[in-house]
C-alpha cells in the first residue's frame, strides 16, 4: 500500500524516442507534482496540478507534457528525448490548496531513473 | 527571491557522535523551512518543518533543527548518530506564494 507510486523505476531509451512515466497517489491529496533531480542532485519543480488543474509550469521544454486524468494520477510524457533529459524524476503529492507544498508535507515516490543514450 | 545554501556537501561522523548539518537561507519574508532525507534509491521523506511557531523544531528519528533569524540559519542536529542515519539530507525554503526551493544536499556518512 505505497502512498505515492511511480512506474517504471528505471527507463533506458534512445535519443529521439517518446516515453511516459506514470504516478499514482492513494493519500487522497489534492495536489501532485513532478520534480527533476539532475546528476548533481539538484531537485527542481517541473509541474504541479491541483485537482487536475495545472498550477505550476516551470520553464520546461514543451516536449514535456503532464497529464492528470484525475486527482490521484499525474503522468509525465516526454517527446523526442534528448541526452540532457537523463535524470531521476520524482512524483510527489501534498494536501495543499495552494499547489506549492507551503506549510505542508510533500510525499515523494521512489523516483524514476531515466537514461537517454 | 528565496534561496538556500547547504554549507557542506559531505559530512562524516562516527556512530554515537553528534551530527550537525548546516543550512543558511535567504528570504525576503518569513519563510517556511524544511529538512528532507533521501536514502539511496528512495524518495524524499520529511524530517521536520518550521512554519513560524517554536524556533526549535523536533522531527523524526531524534533529529531537530533551530531557526535562527539573526543568522538566517536552520541547522539540523542529532545528539547521537546511528548507522541508519546515513543518507542525503536536503534543506528546503519556501515563502508564502512561492514554490519550494531545495538546497544541493548534504551526504551524511556514519562510520562504525
Short mmCIF file of C-alpha atoms in Angstrom, two decimals:
data_model
loop_
_atom_site.label_atom_id
_atom_site.label_comp_id
_atom_site.label_asym_id
_atom_site.label_seq_id
_atom_site.Cartn_x
_atom_site.Cartn_y
_atom_site.Cartn_z
CA UNK A 1 0.00 0.00 0.00
CA UNK A 2 2.61 2.50 -1.19
CA UNK A 3 1.42 6.10 -0.77
CA UNK A 4 2.96 7.53 -3.96
CA UNK A 5 3.94 5.03 -6.59
CA UNK A 6 5.56 5.72 -9.92
CA UNK A 7 6.42 3.44 -12.80
CA UNK A 8 8.73 2.50 -14.26
CA UNK A 9 11.53 2.73 -11.73
CA UNK A 10 14.20 2.52 -14.41
CA UNK A 11 13.95 3.54 -18.03
CA UNK A 12 16.73 3.32 -20.62
CA UNK A 13 15.97 4.58 -24.09
CA UNK A 14 17.48 6.08 -27.22
CA UNK A 15 17.55 9.74 -28.17
CA UNK A 16 14.52 10.81 -30.13
CA UNK A 17 12.15 8.32 -28.55
CA UNK A 18 8.95 9.19 -26.67
CA UNK A 19 8.38 7.82 -23.19
CA UNK A 20 5.94 8.14 -20.31
CA UNK A 21 6.23 7.89 -16.55
CA UNK A 22 3.12 7.21 -14.52
CA UNK A 23 2.33 8.32 -10.98
CA UNK A 24 -0.47 7.44 -8.62
CA UNK A 25 -1.15 8.50 -5.05
CA UNK A 26 -3.59 6.86 -2.64
CA UNK A 27 -3.40 9.53 0.05
CA UNK A 28 -6.44 11.47 -1.08
CA UNK A 29 -4.29 14.56 -1.70
CA UNK A 30 -5.45 17.38 -3.94
CA UNK A 31 -2.08 18.36 -5.35
CA UNK A 32 0.54 16.43 -7.28
CA UNK A 33 3.96 17.41 -8.60
CA UNK A 34 6.77 16.38 -10.88
CA UNK A 35 10.31 17.17 -9.82
CA UNK A 36 13.54 16.58 -11.74
CA UNK A 37 16.74 15.64 -9.90
CA UNK A 38 19.82 16.09 -12.03
CA UNK A 39 23.20 14.41 -11.72
CA UNK A 40 24.29 16.98 -9.10
CA UNK A 41 21.25 16.07 -7.00
CA UNK A 42 19.53 19.42 -7.51
CA UNK A 43 15.77 18.99 -7.20
CA UNK A 44 13.71 21.35 -9.27
CA UNK A 45 9.98 21.51 -9.67
CA UNK A 46 8.62 20.99 -13.16
CA UNK A 47 4.86 20.95 -12.78
CA UNK A 48 2.15 20.86 -10.18
CA UNK A 49 -1.53 20.05 -10.51
CA UNK A 50 -4.29 20.82 -8.05
CA UNK A 51 -7.47 18.82 -8.60
CA UNK A 52 -6.48 18.09 -12.20
CA UNK A 53 -5.74 21.76 -12.91
CA UNK A 54 -2.24 22.91 -13.86
CA UNK A 55 -0.90 25.27 -11.18
CA UNK A 56 2.85 25.44 -11.73
CA UNK A 57 4.52 25.11 -15.09
CA UNK A 58 8.18 25.93 -14.78
CA UNK A 59 10.43 26.73 -17.70
CA UNK A 60 10.34 23.24 -19.08
CA UNK A 61 10.63 22.39 -22.80
CA UNK A 62 7.24 21.72 -24.32
CA UNK A 63 8.48 18.22 -25.14
CA UNK A 64 7.39 17.52 -21.56
CA UNK A 65 3.64 17.21 -21.18
CA UNK A 66 1.95 16.30 -17.90
CA UNK A 67 -1.48 14.71 -17.88
CA UNK A 68 -3.77 14.41 -14.90
CA UNK A 69 -6.79 12.21 -15.67
CA UNK A 70 -7.97 12.53 -12.05
CA UNK A 71 -6.58 13.96 -8.86
CA UNK A 72 -4.96 10.65 -7.89
CA UNK A 73 -2.89 10.40 -11.07
CA UNK A 74 -0.30 12.60 -12.72
CA UNK A 75 1.58 11.19 -15.68
CA UNK A 76 4.55 12.68 -17.47
CA UNK A 77 5.04 12.21 -21.19
CA UNK A 78 8.30 13.19 -22.83
CA UNK A 79 8.66 13.52 -26.60
CA UNK A 80 11.84 13.44 -28.65
CA UNK A 81 14.08 12.55 -25.74
CA UNK A 82 17.49 14.25 -25.51
CA UNK A 83 20.66 13.33 -23.64
CA UNK A 84 20.07 16.16 -21.18
CA UNK A 85 16.77 14.62 -20.12
CA UNK A 86 18.69 11.91 -18.28
CA UNK A 87 17.80 12.37 -14.62
CA UNK A 88 15.71 10.98 -11.81
CA UNK A 89 12.11 12.17 -11.98
CA UNK A 90 10.17 12.29 -8.74
CA UNK A 91 6.44 12.43 -8.37
CA UNK A 92 5.07 13.93 -5.14
CA UNK A 93 1.75 14.86 -3.60
CA UNK A 94 0.51 17.10 -0.82
CA UNK A 95 -2.74 18.12 0.80
CA UNK A 96 -2.32 21.75 -0.08
CA UNK A 97 -4.75 24.14 -1.66
CA UNK A 98 -2.05 26.45 -2.98
CA UNK A 99 -0.43 23.73 -5.02
CA UNK A 100 3.02 24.51 -3.75
CA UNK A 101 3.51 22.43 -0.63
CA UNK A 102 3.52 25.50 1.59
CA UNK A 103 3.47 24.59 5.24
CA UNK A 104 2.58 21.10 4.34
CA UNK A 105 4.43 17.92 3.74
CA UNK A 106 5.33 16.59 0.33
CA UNK A 107 5.09 12.83 -0.06
CA UNK A 108 7.51 11.57 -2.68
CA UNK A 109 7.55 8.49 -4.82
CA UNK A 110 10.76 6.49 -5.11
CA UNK A 111 11.78 8.10 -8.37
CA UNK A 112 12.10 7.01 -11.97
CA UNK A 113 15.65 6.98 -13.29
CA UNK A 114 15.64 7.91 -16.96
CA UNK A 115 18.77 7.27 -19.01
CA UNK A 116 18.88 8.55 -22.56
CA UNK A 117 21.58 7.02 -24.78
CA UNK B 1 13.55 35.56 -4.10
CA UNK B 2 14.41 32.85 -1.68
CA UNK B 3 17.46 30.60 -1.79
CA UNK B 4 19.10 28.01 0.39
CA UNK B 5 22.75 27.06 0.86
CA UNK B 6 23.88 23.84 2.44
CA UNK B 7 27.37 24.57 3.63
CA UNK B 8 28.76 21.03 3.45
CA UNK B 9 28.34 18.63 0.55
CA UNK B 10 29.62 15.72 2.68
CA UNK B 11 29.71 15.14 6.43
CA UNK B 12 31.30 12.09 8.05
CA UNK B 13 30.73 11.16 11.71
CA UNK B 14 31.31 8.11 13.87
CA UNK B 15 28.36 6.17 15.20
CA UNK B 16 27.28 7.57 18.55
CA UNK B 17 28.72 11.06 17.97
CA UNK B 18 26.69 14.23 17.28
CA UNK B 19 25.52 15.22 13.83
CA UNK B 20 25.46 18.81 12.54
CA UNK B 21 24.26 19.59 9.01
CA UNK B 22 24.36 23.29 8.21
CA UNK B 23 21.86 25.28 6.21
CA UNK B 24 21.63 29.02 5.54
CA UNK B 25 18.71 30.59 3.77
CA UNK B 26 17.83 33.82 2.08
CA UNK B 27 14.27 35.07 2.15
CA UNK B 28 12.50 38.40 1.80
CA UNK B 29 9.72 37.43 4.15
CA UNK B 30 9.12 34.99 6.96
CA UNK B 31 9.96 31.67 5.38
CA UNK B 32 8.85 28.14 5.99
CA UNK B 33 11.81 25.79 6.29
CA UNK B 34 12.05 22.05 5.96
CA UNK B 35 14.56 19.25 6.15
CA UNK B 36 14.06 16.19 3.98
CA UNK B 37 16.07 12.95 3.97
CA UNK B 38 16.71 10.72 0.97
CA UNK B 39 18.00 7.20 1.44
CA UNK B 40 19.65 5.52 -1.57
CA UNK B 41 17.20 4.76 -4.36
CA UNK B 42 14.31 6.08 -2.32
CA UNK B 43 12.08 9.12 -2.42
CA UNK B 44 12.48 12.06 -0.07
CA UNK B 45 10.90 11.93 3.37
CA UNK B 46 10.10 14.92 5.57
CA UNK B 47 12.22 15.04 8.74
CA UNK B 48 10.88 18.25 10.23
CA UNK B 49 9.46 21.66 9.34
CA UNK B 50 9.44 25.20 10.72
CA UNK B 51 6.41 27.37 9.97
CA UNK B 52 6.75 30.36 12.35
CA UNK B 53 5.85 28.55 15.55
CA UNK B 54 8.54 27.41 18.02
CA UNK B 55 12.06 28.13 16.78
CA UNK B 56 13.37 24.76 17.98
CA UNK B 57 11.70 22.09 15.90
CA UNK B 58 11.79 18.40 16.70
CA UNK B 59 11.48 15.84 13.94
CA UNK B 60 11.52 12.14 13.42
CA UNK B 61 14.36 9.78 14.37
CA UNK B 62 15.76 12.13 17.03
CA UNK B 63 16.60 14.99 14.67
CA UNK B 64 15.94 18.60 15.50
CA UNK B 65 16.64 21.99 13.96
CA UNK B 66 16.74 25.52 15.27
CA UNK B 67 15.50 28.51 13.30
CA UNK B 68 17.81 31.49 13.91
CA UNK B 69 16.54 34.55 12.13
CA UNK B 70 19.52 36.73 13.06
CA UNK B 71 21.88 34.22 11.48
CA UNK B 72 19.47 33.16 8.69
CA UNK B 73 20.27 29.58 9.60
CA UNK B 74 18.33 26.36 10.06
CA UNK B 75 20.93 23.78 11.05
CA UNK B 76 19.96 20.14 11.56
CA UNK B 77 21.32 18.28 14.58
CA UNK B 78 21.13 14.92 16.27
CA UNK B 79 22.87 14.08 19.56
CA UNK B 80 23.99 10.59 18.59
CA UNK B 81 24.36 9.27 15.04
CA UNK B 82 23.12 5.84 14.07
CA UNK B 83 24.22 3.80 11.09
CA UNK B 84 20.71 4.09 9.66
CA UNK B 85 21.10 7.89 9.50
CA UNK B 86 23.48 7.56 6.55
CA UNK B 87 21.63 9.28 3.71
CA UNK B 88 21.40 12.56 1.84
CA UNK B 89 19.72 15.50 3.55
CA UNK B 90 18.06 18.44 1.84
CA UNK B 91 17.26 21.81 3.37
CA UNK B 92 14.24 23.48 1.76
CA UNK B 93 12.88 27.02 1.97
CA UNK B 94 9.54 28.43 0.93
CA UNK B 95 7.92 31.84 1.13
CA UNK B 96 4.21 32.44 1.00
CA UNK B 97 3.05 32.28 -2.57
CA UNK B 98 6.31 30.86 -3.84
CA UNK B 99 7.41 27.39 -4.62
CA UNK B 100 9.78 25.27 -2.59
CA UNK B 101 13.49 25.74 -3.23
CA UNK B 102 15.74 22.79 -2.43
CA UNK B 103 19.36 23.01 -1.33
CA UNK B 104 22.04 20.98 -3.10
CA UNK B 105 22.03 18.31 -0.40
CA UNK B 106 24.48 17.05 2.22
CA UNK B 107 25.57 13.43 2.18
CA UNK B 108 25.91 12.08 5.71
CA UNK B 109 28.27 9.16 6.21
CA UNK B 110 28.25 7.28 9.52
CA UNK B 111 31.31 5.22 10.39
CA UNK B 112 31.13 2.24 12.71
#
